[in-house]
Short mmCIF file of C-alpha atoms in Angstrom, two decimals:
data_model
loop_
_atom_site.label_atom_id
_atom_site.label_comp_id
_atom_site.label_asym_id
_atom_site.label_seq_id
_atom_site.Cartn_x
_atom_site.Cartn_y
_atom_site.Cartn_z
CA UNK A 1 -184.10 -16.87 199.34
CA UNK A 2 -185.08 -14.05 201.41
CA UNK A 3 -183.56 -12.11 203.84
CA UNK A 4 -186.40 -10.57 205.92
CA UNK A 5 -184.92 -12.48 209.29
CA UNK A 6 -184.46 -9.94 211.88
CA UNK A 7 -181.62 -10.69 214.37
CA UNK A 8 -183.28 -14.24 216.19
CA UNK A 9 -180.19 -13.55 218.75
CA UNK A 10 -182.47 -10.53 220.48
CA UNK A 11 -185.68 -12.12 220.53
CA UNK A 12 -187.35 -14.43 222.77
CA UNK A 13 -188.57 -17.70 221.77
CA UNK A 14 -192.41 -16.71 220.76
CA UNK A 15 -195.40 -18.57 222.21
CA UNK A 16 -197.46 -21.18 219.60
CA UNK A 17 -199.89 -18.00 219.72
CA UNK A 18 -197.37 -15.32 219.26
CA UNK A 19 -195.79 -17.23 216.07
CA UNK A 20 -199.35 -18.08 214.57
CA UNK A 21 -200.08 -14.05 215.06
CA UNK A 22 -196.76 -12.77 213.00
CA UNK A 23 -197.34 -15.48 210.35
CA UNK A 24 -200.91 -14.05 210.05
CA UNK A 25 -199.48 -10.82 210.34
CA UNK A 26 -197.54 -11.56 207.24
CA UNK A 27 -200.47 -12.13 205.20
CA UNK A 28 -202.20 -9.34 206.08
CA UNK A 29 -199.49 -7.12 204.95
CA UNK A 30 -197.51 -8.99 201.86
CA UNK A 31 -200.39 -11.68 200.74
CA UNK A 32 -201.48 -10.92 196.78
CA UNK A 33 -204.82 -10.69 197.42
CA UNK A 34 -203.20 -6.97 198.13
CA UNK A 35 -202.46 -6.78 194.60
CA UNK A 36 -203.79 -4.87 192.37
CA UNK A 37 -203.98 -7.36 189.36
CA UNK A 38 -206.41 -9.80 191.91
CA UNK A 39 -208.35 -5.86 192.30
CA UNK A 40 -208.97 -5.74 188.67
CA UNK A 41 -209.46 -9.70 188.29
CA UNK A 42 -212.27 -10.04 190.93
CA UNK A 43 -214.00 -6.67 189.76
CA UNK A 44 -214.69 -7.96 186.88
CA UNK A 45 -212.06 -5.17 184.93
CA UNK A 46 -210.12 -6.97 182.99
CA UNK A 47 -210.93 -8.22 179.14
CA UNK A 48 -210.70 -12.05 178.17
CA UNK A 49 -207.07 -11.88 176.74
CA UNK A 50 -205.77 -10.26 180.54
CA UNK A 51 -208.11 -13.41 182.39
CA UNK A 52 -206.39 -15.55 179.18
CA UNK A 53 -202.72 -13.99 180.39
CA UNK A 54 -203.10 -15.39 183.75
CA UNK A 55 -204.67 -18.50 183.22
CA UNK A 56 -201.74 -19.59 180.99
CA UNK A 57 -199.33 -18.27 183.40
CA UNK A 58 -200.95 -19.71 186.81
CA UNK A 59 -200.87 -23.01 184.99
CA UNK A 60 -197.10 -23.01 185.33
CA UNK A 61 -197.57 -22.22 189.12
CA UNK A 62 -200.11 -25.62 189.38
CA UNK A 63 -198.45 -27.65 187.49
CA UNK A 64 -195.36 -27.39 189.24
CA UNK A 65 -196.90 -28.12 192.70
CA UNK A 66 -196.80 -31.78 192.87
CA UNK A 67 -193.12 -31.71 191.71
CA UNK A 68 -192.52 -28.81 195.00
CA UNK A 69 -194.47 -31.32 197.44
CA UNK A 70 -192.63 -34.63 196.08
CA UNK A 71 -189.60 -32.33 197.73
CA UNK A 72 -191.27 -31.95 200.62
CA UNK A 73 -192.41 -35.50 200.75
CA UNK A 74 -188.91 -37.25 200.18
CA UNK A 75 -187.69 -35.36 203.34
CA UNK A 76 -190.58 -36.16 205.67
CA UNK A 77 -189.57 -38.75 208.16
CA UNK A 78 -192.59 -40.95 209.14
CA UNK A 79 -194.81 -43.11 206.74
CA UNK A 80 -197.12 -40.95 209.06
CA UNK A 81 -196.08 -37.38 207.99
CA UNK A 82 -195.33 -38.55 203.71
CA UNK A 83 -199.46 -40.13 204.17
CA UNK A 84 -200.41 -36.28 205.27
CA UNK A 85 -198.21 -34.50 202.70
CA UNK A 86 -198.90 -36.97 199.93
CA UNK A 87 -202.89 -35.96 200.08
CA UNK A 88 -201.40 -32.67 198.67
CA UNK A 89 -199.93 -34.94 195.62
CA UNK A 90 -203.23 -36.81 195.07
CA UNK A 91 -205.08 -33.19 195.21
CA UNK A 92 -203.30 -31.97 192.16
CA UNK A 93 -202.41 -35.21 190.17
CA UNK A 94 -205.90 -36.95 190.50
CA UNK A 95 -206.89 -40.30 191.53
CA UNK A 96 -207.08 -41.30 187.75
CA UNK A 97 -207.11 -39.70 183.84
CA UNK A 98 -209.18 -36.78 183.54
CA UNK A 99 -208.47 -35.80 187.45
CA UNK A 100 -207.15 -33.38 189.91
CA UNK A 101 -206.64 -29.85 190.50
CA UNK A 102 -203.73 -29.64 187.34
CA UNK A 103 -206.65 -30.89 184.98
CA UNK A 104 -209.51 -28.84 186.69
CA UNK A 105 -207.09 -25.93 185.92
CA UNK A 106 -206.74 -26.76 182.57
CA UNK A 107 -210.17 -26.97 181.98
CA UNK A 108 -210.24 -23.02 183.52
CA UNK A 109 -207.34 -22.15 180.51
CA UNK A 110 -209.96 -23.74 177.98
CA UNK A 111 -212.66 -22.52 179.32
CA UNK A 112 -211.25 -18.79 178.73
CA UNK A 113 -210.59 -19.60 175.21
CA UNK A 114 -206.95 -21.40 175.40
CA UNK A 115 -205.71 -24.32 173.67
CA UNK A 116 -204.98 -27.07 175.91
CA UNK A 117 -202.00 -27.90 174.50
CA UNK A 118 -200.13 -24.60 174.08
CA UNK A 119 -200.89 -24.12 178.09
CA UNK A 120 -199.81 -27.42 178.79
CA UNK A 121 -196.42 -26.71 176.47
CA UNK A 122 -195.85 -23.97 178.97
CA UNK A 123 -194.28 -22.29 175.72
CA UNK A 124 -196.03 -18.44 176.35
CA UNK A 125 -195.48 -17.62 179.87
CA UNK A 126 -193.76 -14.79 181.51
CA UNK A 127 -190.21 -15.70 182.20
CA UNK A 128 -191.21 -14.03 185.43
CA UNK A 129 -193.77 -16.40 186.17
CA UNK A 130 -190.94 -19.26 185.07
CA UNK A 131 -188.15 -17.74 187.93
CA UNK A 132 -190.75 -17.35 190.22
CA UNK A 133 -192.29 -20.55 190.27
CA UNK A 134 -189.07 -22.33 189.89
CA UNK A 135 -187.70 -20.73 192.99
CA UNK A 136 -190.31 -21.43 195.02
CA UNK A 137 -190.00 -25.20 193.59
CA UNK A 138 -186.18 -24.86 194.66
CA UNK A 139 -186.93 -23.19 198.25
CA UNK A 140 -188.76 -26.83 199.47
CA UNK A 141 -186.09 -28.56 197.47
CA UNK A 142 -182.99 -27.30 199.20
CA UNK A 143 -183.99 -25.93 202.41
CA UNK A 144 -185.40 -27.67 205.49
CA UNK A 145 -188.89 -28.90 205.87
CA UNK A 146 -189.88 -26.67 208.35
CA UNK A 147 -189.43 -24.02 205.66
CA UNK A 148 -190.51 -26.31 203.10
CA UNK A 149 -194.10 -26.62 204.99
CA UNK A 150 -194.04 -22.88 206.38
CA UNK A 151 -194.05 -21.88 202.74
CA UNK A 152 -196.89 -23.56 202.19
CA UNK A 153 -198.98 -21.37 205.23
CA UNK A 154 -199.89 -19.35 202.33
CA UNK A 155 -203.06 -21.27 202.27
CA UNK A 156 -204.25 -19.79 205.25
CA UNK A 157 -205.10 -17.03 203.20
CA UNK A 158 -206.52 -18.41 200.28
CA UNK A 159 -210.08 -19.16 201.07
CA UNK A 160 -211.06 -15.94 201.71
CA UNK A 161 -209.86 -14.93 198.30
CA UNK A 162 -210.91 -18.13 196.59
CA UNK A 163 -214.53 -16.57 197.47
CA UNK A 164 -214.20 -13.35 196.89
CA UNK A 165 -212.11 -14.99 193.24
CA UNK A 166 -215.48 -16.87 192.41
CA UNK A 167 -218.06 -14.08 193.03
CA UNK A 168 -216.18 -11.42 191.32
CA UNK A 169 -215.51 -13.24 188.07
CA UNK A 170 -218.81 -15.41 187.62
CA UNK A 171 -220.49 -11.34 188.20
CA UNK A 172 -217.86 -9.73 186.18
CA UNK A 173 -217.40 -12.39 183.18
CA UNK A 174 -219.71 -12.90 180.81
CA UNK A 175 -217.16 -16.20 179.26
CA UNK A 176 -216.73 -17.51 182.91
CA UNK A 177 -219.42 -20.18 184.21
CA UNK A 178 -219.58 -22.22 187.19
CA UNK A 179 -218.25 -25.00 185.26
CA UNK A 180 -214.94 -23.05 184.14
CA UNK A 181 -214.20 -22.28 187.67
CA UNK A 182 -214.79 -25.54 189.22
CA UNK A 183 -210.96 -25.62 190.15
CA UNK A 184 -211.95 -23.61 193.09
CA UNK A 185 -214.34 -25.36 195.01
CA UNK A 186 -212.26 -28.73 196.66
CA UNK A 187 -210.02 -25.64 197.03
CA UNK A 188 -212.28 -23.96 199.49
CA UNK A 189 -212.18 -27.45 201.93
CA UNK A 190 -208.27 -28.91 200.99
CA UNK A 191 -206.96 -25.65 201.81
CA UNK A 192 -208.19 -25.38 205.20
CA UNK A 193 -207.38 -29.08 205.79
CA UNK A 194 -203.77 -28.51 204.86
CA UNK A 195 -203.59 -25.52 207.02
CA UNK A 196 -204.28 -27.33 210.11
CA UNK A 197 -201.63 -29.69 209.69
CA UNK A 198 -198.99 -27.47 208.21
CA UNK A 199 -199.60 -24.89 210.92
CA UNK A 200 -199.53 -26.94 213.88
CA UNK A 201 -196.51 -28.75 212.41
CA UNK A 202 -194.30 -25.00 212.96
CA UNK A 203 -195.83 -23.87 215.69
CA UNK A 204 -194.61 -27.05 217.10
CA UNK A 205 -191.35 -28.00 215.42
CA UNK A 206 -189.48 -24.79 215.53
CA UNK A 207 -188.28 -25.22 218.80
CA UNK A 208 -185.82 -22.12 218.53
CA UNK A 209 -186.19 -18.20 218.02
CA UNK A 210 -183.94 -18.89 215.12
CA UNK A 211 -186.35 -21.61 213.92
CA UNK A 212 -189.32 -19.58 214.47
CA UNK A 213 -187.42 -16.18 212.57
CA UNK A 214 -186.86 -19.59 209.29
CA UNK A 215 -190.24 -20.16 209.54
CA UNK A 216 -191.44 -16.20 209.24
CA UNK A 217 -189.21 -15.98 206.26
CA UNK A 218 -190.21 -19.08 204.73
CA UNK A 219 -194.07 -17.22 204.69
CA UNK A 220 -192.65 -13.72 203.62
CA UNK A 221 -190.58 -15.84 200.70
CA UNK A 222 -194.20 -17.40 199.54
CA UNK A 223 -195.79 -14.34 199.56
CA UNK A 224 -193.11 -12.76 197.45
CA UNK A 225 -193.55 -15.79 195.07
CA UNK A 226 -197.04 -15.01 194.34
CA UNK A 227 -196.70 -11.61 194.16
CA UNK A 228 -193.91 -11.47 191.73
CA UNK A 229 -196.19 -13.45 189.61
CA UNK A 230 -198.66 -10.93 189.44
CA UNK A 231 -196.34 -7.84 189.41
CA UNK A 232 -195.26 -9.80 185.93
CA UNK A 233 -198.75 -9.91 184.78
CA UNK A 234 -199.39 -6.16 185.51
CA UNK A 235 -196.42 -4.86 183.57
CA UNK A 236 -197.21 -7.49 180.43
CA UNK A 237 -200.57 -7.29 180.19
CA UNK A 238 -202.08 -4.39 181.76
CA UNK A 239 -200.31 -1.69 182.59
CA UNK A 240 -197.52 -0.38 180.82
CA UNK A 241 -198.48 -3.63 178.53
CA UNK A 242 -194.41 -4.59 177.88
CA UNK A 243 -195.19 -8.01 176.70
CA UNK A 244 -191.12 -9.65 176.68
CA UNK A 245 -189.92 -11.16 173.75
CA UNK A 246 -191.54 -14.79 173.34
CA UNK A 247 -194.27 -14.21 175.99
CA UNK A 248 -198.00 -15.32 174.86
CA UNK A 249 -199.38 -12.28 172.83
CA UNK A 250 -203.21 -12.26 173.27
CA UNK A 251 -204.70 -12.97 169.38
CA UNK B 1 -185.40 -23.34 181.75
CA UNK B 2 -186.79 -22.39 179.03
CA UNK B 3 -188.76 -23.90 176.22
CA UNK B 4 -188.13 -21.98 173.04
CA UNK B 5 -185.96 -25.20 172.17
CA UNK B 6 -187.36 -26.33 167.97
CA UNK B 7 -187.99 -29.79 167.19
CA UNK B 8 -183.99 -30.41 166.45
CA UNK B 9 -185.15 -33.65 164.81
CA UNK B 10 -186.15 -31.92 161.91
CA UNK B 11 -182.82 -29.95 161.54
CA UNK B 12 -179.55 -30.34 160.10
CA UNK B 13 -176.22 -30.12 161.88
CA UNK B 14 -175.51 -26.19 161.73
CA UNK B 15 -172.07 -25.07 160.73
CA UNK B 16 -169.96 -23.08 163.32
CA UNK B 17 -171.08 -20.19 161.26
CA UNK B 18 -174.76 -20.71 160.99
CA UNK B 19 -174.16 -21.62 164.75
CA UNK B 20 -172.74 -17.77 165.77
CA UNK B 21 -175.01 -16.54 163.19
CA UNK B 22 -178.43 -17.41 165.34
CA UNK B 23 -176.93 -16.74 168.38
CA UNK B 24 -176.17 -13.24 167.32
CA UNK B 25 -179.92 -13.40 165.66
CA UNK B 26 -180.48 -13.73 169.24
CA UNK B 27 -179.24 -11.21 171.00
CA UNK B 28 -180.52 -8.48 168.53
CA UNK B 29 -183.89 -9.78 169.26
CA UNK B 30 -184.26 -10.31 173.37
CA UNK B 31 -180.82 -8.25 174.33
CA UNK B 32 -181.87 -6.17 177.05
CA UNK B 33 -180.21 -2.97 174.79
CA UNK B 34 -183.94 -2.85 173.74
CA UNK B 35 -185.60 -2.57 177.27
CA UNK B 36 -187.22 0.57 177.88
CA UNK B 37 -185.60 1.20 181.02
CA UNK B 38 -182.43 1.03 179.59
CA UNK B 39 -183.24 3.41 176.83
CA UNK B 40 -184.19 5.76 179.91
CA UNK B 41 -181.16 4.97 181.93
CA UNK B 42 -178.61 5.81 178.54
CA UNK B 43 -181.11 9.17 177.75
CA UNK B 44 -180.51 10.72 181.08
CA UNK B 45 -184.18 10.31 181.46
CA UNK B 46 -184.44 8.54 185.21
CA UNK B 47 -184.34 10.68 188.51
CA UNK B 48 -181.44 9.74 190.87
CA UNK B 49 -183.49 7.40 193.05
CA UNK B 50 -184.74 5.37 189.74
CA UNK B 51 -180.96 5.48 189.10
CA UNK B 52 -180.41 4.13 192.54
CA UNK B 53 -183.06 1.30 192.14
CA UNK B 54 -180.72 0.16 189.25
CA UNK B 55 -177.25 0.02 190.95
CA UNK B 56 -178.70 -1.63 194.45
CA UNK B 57 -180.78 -4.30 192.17
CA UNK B 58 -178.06 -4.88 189.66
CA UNK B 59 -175.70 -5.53 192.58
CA UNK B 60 -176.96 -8.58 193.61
CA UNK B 61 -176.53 -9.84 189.82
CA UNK B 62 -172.96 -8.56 190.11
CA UNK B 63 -172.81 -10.09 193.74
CA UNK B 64 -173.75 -13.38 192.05
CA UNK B 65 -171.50 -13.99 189.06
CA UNK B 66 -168.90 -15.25 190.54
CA UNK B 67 -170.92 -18.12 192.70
CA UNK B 68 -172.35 -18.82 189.23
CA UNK B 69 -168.83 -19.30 187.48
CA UNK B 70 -167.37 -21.17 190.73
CA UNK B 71 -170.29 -23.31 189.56
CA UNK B 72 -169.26 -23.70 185.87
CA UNK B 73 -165.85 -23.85 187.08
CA UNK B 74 -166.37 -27.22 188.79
CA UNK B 75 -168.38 -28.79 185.21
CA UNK B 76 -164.48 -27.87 183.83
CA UNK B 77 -162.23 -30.99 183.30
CA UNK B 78 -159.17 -30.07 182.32
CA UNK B 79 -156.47 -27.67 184.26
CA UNK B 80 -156.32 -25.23 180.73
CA UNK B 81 -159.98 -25.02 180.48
CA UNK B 82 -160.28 -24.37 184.62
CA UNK B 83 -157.39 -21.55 183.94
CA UNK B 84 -159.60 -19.81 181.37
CA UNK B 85 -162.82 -19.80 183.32
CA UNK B 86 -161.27 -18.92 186.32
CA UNK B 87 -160.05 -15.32 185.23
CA UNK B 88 -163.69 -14.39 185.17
CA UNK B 89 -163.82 -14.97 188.96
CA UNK B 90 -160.86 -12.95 189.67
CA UNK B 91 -162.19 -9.99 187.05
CA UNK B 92 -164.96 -9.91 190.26
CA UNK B 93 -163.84 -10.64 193.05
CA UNK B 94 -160.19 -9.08 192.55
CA UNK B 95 -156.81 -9.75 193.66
CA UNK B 96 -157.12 -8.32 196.88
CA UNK B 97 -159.14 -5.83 199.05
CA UNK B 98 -160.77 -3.22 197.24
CA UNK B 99 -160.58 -4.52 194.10
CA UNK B 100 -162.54 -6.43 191.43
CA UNK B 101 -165.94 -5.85 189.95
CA UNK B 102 -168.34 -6.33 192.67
CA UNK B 103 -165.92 -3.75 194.57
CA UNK B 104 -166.23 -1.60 191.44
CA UNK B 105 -170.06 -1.88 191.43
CA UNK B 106 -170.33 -1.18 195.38
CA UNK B 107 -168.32 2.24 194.44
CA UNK B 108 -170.62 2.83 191.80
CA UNK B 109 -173.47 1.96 194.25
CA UNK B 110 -172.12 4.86 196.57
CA UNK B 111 -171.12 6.83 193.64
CA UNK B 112 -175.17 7.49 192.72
CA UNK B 113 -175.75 8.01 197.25
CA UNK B 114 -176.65 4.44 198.07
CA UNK B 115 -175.04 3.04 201.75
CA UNK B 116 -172.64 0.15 200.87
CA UNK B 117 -173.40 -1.86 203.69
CA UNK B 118 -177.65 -1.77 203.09
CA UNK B 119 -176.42 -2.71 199.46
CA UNK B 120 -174.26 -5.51 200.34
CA UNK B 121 -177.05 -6.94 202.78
CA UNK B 122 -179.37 -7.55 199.56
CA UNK B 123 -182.17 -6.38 201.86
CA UNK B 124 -183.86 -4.01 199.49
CA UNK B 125 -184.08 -6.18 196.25
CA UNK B 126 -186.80 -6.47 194.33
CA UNK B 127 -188.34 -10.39 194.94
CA UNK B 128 -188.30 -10.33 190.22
CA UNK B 129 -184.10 -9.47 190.94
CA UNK B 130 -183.50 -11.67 193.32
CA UNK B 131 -185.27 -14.68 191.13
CA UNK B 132 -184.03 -13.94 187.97
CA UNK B 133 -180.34 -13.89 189.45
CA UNK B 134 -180.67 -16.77 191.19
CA UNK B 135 -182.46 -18.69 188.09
CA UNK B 136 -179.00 -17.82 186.32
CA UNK B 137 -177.28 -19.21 189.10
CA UNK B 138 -178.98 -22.78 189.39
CA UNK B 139 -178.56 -23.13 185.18
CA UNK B 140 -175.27 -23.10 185.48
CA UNK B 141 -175.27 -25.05 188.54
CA UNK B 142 -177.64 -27.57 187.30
CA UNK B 143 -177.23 -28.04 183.55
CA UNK B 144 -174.21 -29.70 181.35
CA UNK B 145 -171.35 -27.16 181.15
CA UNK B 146 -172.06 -26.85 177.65
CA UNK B 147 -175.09 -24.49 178.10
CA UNK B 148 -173.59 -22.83 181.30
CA UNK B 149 -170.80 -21.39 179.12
CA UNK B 150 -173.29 -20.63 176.24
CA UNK B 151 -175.49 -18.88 179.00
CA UNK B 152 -172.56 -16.38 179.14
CA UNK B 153 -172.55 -15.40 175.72
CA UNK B 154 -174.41 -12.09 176.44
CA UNK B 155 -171.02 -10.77 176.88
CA UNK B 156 -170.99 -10.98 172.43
CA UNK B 157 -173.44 -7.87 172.96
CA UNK B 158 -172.23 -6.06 175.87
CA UNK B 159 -169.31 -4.28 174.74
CA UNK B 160 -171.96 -1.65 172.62
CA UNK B 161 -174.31 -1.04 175.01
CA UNK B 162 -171.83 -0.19 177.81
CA UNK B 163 -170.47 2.54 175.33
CA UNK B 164 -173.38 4.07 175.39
CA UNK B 165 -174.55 3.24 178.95
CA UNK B 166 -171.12 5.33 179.83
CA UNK B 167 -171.59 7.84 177.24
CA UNK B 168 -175.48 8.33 177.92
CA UNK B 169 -175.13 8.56 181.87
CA UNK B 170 -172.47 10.89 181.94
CA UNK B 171 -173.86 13.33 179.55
CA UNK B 172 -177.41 12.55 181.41
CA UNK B 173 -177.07 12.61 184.80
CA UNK B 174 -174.77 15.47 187.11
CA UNK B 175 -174.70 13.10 189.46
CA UNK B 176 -172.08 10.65 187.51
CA UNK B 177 -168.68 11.12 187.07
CA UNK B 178 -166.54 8.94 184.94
CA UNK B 179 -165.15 7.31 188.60
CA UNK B 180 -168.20 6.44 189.44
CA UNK B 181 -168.53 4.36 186.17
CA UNK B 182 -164.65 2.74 186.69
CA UNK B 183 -167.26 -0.40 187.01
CA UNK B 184 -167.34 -0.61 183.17
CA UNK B 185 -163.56 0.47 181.65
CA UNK B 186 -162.59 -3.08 182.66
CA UNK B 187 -165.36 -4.59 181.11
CA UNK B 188 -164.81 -3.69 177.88
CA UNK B 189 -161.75 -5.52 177.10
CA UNK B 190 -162.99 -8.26 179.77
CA UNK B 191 -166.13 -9.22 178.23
CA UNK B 192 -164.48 -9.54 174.26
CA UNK B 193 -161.95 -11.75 175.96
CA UNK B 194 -164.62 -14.07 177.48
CA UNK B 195 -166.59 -14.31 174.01
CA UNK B 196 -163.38 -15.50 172.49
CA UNK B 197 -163.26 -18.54 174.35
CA UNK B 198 -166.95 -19.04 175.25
CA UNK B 199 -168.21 -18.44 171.63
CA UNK B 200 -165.12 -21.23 170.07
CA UNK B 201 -165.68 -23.29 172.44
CA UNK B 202 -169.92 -23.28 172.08
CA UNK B 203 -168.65 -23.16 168.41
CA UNK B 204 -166.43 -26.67 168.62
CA UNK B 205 -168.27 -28.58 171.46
CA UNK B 206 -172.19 -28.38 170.32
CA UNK B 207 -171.65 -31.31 168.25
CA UNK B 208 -175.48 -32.66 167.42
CA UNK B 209 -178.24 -30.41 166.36
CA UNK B 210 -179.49 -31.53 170.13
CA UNK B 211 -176.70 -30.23 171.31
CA UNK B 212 -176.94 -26.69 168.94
CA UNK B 213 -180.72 -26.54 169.72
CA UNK B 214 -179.68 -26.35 173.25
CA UNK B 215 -176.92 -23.65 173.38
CA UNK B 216 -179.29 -21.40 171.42
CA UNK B 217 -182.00 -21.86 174.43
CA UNK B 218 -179.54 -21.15 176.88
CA UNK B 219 -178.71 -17.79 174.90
CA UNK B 220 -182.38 -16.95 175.35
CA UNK B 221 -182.75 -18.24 179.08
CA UNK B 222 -179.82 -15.69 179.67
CA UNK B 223 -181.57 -13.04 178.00
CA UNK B 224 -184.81 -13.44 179.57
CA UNK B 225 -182.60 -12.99 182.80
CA UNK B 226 -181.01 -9.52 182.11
CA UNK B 227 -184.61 -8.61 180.32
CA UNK B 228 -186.91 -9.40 183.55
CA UNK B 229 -184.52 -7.97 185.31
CA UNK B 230 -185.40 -4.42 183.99
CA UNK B 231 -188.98 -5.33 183.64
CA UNK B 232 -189.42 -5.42 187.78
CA UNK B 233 -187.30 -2.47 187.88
CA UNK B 234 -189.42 -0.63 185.18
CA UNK B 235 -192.57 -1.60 186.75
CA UNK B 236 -191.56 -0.76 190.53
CA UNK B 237 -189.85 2.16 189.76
CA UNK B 238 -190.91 3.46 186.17
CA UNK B 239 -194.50 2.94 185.70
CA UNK B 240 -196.65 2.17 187.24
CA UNK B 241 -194.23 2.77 189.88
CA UNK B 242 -195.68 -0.44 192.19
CA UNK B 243 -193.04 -1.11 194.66
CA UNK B 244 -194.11 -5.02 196.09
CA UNK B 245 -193.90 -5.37 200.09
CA UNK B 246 -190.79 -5.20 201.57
CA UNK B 247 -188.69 -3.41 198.32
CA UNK B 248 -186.12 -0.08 198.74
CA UNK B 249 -188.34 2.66 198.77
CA UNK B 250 -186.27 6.07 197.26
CA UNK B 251 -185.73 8.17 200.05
#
C-alpha cells in the first residue's frame, strides 16, 4: 500500500474536474513512460536479449490481469457494473483457444525469440517483477473498489505510449514486425473504452475528500507498480546488469 | 510465490539431513551476504546518505516482522508451539516502551541522522521495499504454517554476516558507534535460538517429498526477499543512482 495521502481532514471536497486534473497530474509526474528503460525500449537502444528480458517479465504482469479484475468483479454490485468490468476479463482471456490479449502477448515473447513455454512457466522472471505484480493483484483484492478501479486509471496514459511503443520498436528492431506487436492495437481502442467508465465511476463515487485522497493513492500505487517493474529491468539487464540468482539469463 | 519448486514426483523422501543440507545449499547460493550492496555497506564503502537509504528502507522490514509472525502465530495449534513463536514478537516489539528491535532499529535509524518520526511514517520507502516486505508478509499469512516457519530460516545464515556487518561498519564508517549498532548484539543469540526450533521442526514436519520440495521454495522466496531488497536500494542509491517518484532523496 502506499502512503502518499495527504491529510483529507484540510482539504475540500474537489470538483469532478479538480479530481480528474490531480489524477492526470499523477501521470504526468510518476507514469513509466518517464522511465528510462521505456527511453531506451522505444529508441530502438536496446539488443534482443534486453526486448527478450521484458517480454518474459511483462508476461507475468498480463497474465495476472484477469485474476486482479475477477477481484474487482466479485465485489461489483450490479449485474450492470460485473457486464462492464467483465469486458476487461474477455479482453485478456479471449472469446475462445488461440485468443485474447494473454495469447497476443505470448505471441510478442515468441516473436522475440522466447519459448512459449518457459514464459508461460513464469520460471525466469525478476522476483521484482513477481512482488510487484502480486501486490498490485492484492491491492484490488483487499481494498475497496473504488481503489480497485482507480488503480486501473493507469490506462489513461497508455495510448499515448502504446504509439509512441509501436513506432519506436517496428523503426528500431530489425526482429520486431507488425505481426509480433499485434498485442497493441485492440489496446489502442479497449484502453480508452475502459477509461471512460473507470473514470467517471471515481469522479462520481468518491463522495468524500477522504474518498477522493483513496482514489489519488490508488493511481500513485499503480504507477509505482509499473515502475518498480522497470526499475527491476534496468538494474538486471541494463545497467549495472545484476541479474539475481534464478532470474532468466539471456543465452 | 515462487516457482523454483522440482518435479517432487521424481524424488525420494529426503532424510532430515539431506533436508538441512539443501537448505543450507541454499542460502550460500541466494543469501543476500553476496549482494553487492552489502559488500559496500561491510567495506565502509557507502557515503552516509547511501547508509541512510539502508536503515529508513530496512525499517519497514523490521517494522513488519512482527505482523508477519502474529500471522504465523495464528497457523500455531498448540499452546507450546504458540509459546515458542511468540518470543520472536516480543524480541521486536519489547517488553515495554523503548525497547525491542524495531525500537533498536529506530535508534539506529537516528544513530546514522535520519528523523524517527519521517522513518516511522514509511513515507520515503522505496515502492521494490515496500513490495518485497509485504510479499513476506502475505506468505506467511497466506500459505500452510509449514512454509511460513521455513520462510524464516534465513536466520541459519544471519549470525555471520551480522559479525561482519558490525565489524565492517564500525571500522568503515565515523559515523557509527557500537550504540548505534545495539540493533544487532541481541540478534546474535536471538536468531541461533529461532533456527533451533524452526530448522527441527521444518526437519520433523516436511513429511512427503511435496512437502520437502516446498520448504526448500519457501527458503528461496525468503531469499529473493532480503536479495531485491538490496537490489532497489543498489539501483536507487548505488548505481545508477535512479531514485523512482516519490522515494527519500539524501539531503
Amino acid at each position: 500500500m502506499n502512503v502518499h495521502v495527504g491529510d483529507p481532514a484540510n482539504g475540500h471536497l474537489l470538483t469532478p474536474e479538480e479530481l480528474e486534473a490531480k489524477l492526470r497530474a499523477i501521470g504526468a509526474e510518476r507514469y513509466h513512460h518517464l522511465h528510462p528503460f521505456h527511453r531506451l525500449l522505444h529508441s530502438g537502444k536496446l539488443t534482443r536479449a534486453q526486448v527478450q528480458a521484458w517480454a518474459l517479465n511483462r508476461y507475468y504482469y498480463q497474465a495476472m490481469i484477469p485474476i486482479k479484475d475477477a477481484h474487482a468483479l466479485s465485489k461489483l454490485p450490479t449485474s450492470e457494473l460485473r457486464r462492464e468490468w467483465r469486458r476487461r476479463i474477455i479482453d485478456h482471456d479471449g472469446d475462445g483457444p488461440g485468443k485474447g490479449g494473454i495469447e497476443r502477448w505470448l505471441k510478442l515473447a515468441e516473436g522475440v525469440g522466447l519459448d512459449r513455454a518457459y514464459v508461460q512457466s513464469t520460471q525466469g522472471i525478476l522476483p521484482g517483477t513477481r512482488f510487484a505484480v502480486e501486490a498490485y493483484v492484492n491491492f484490488v483484492r483487499d481494498r475497496p473498489i473504488l481503489e480497485g478501479i482507480a488503480s486501473s486509471l493507469t490506462e489513461m496514459f497508455s495510448p499515448d505510449i502504446i504509439a509512441d511503443r509501436v513506432r519506436g520498436m517496428l523503426a528500431g528492431y530489425s526482429f520486431i514486425t507488425e505481426e509480433t506487436l499485434a498485442y497493441f492495437t485492440p489496446r489502442l481502442t479497449q484502453a480508452p473504452q475502459d477509461v471512460d467508465f473507470a473514470l467517471s465511476y471515481v469522479k462520481a463515487e468518491a463522495r468524500t475528500r477522504v474518498e477522493q485522497e483513496a482514489v489519488l493513492s490508488a493511481l500513485r500505487f499503480k504507477c509505482d507498480v509499473l515502475w518498480t517493474q522497470l526499475d527491476a529491468l534496468y538494474l538486471a539487464y541494463v545497467e549495472p546488469g545484476m541479474i539475481p540468482p534464478g532470474a532468466f539469463v539471456p543465452g
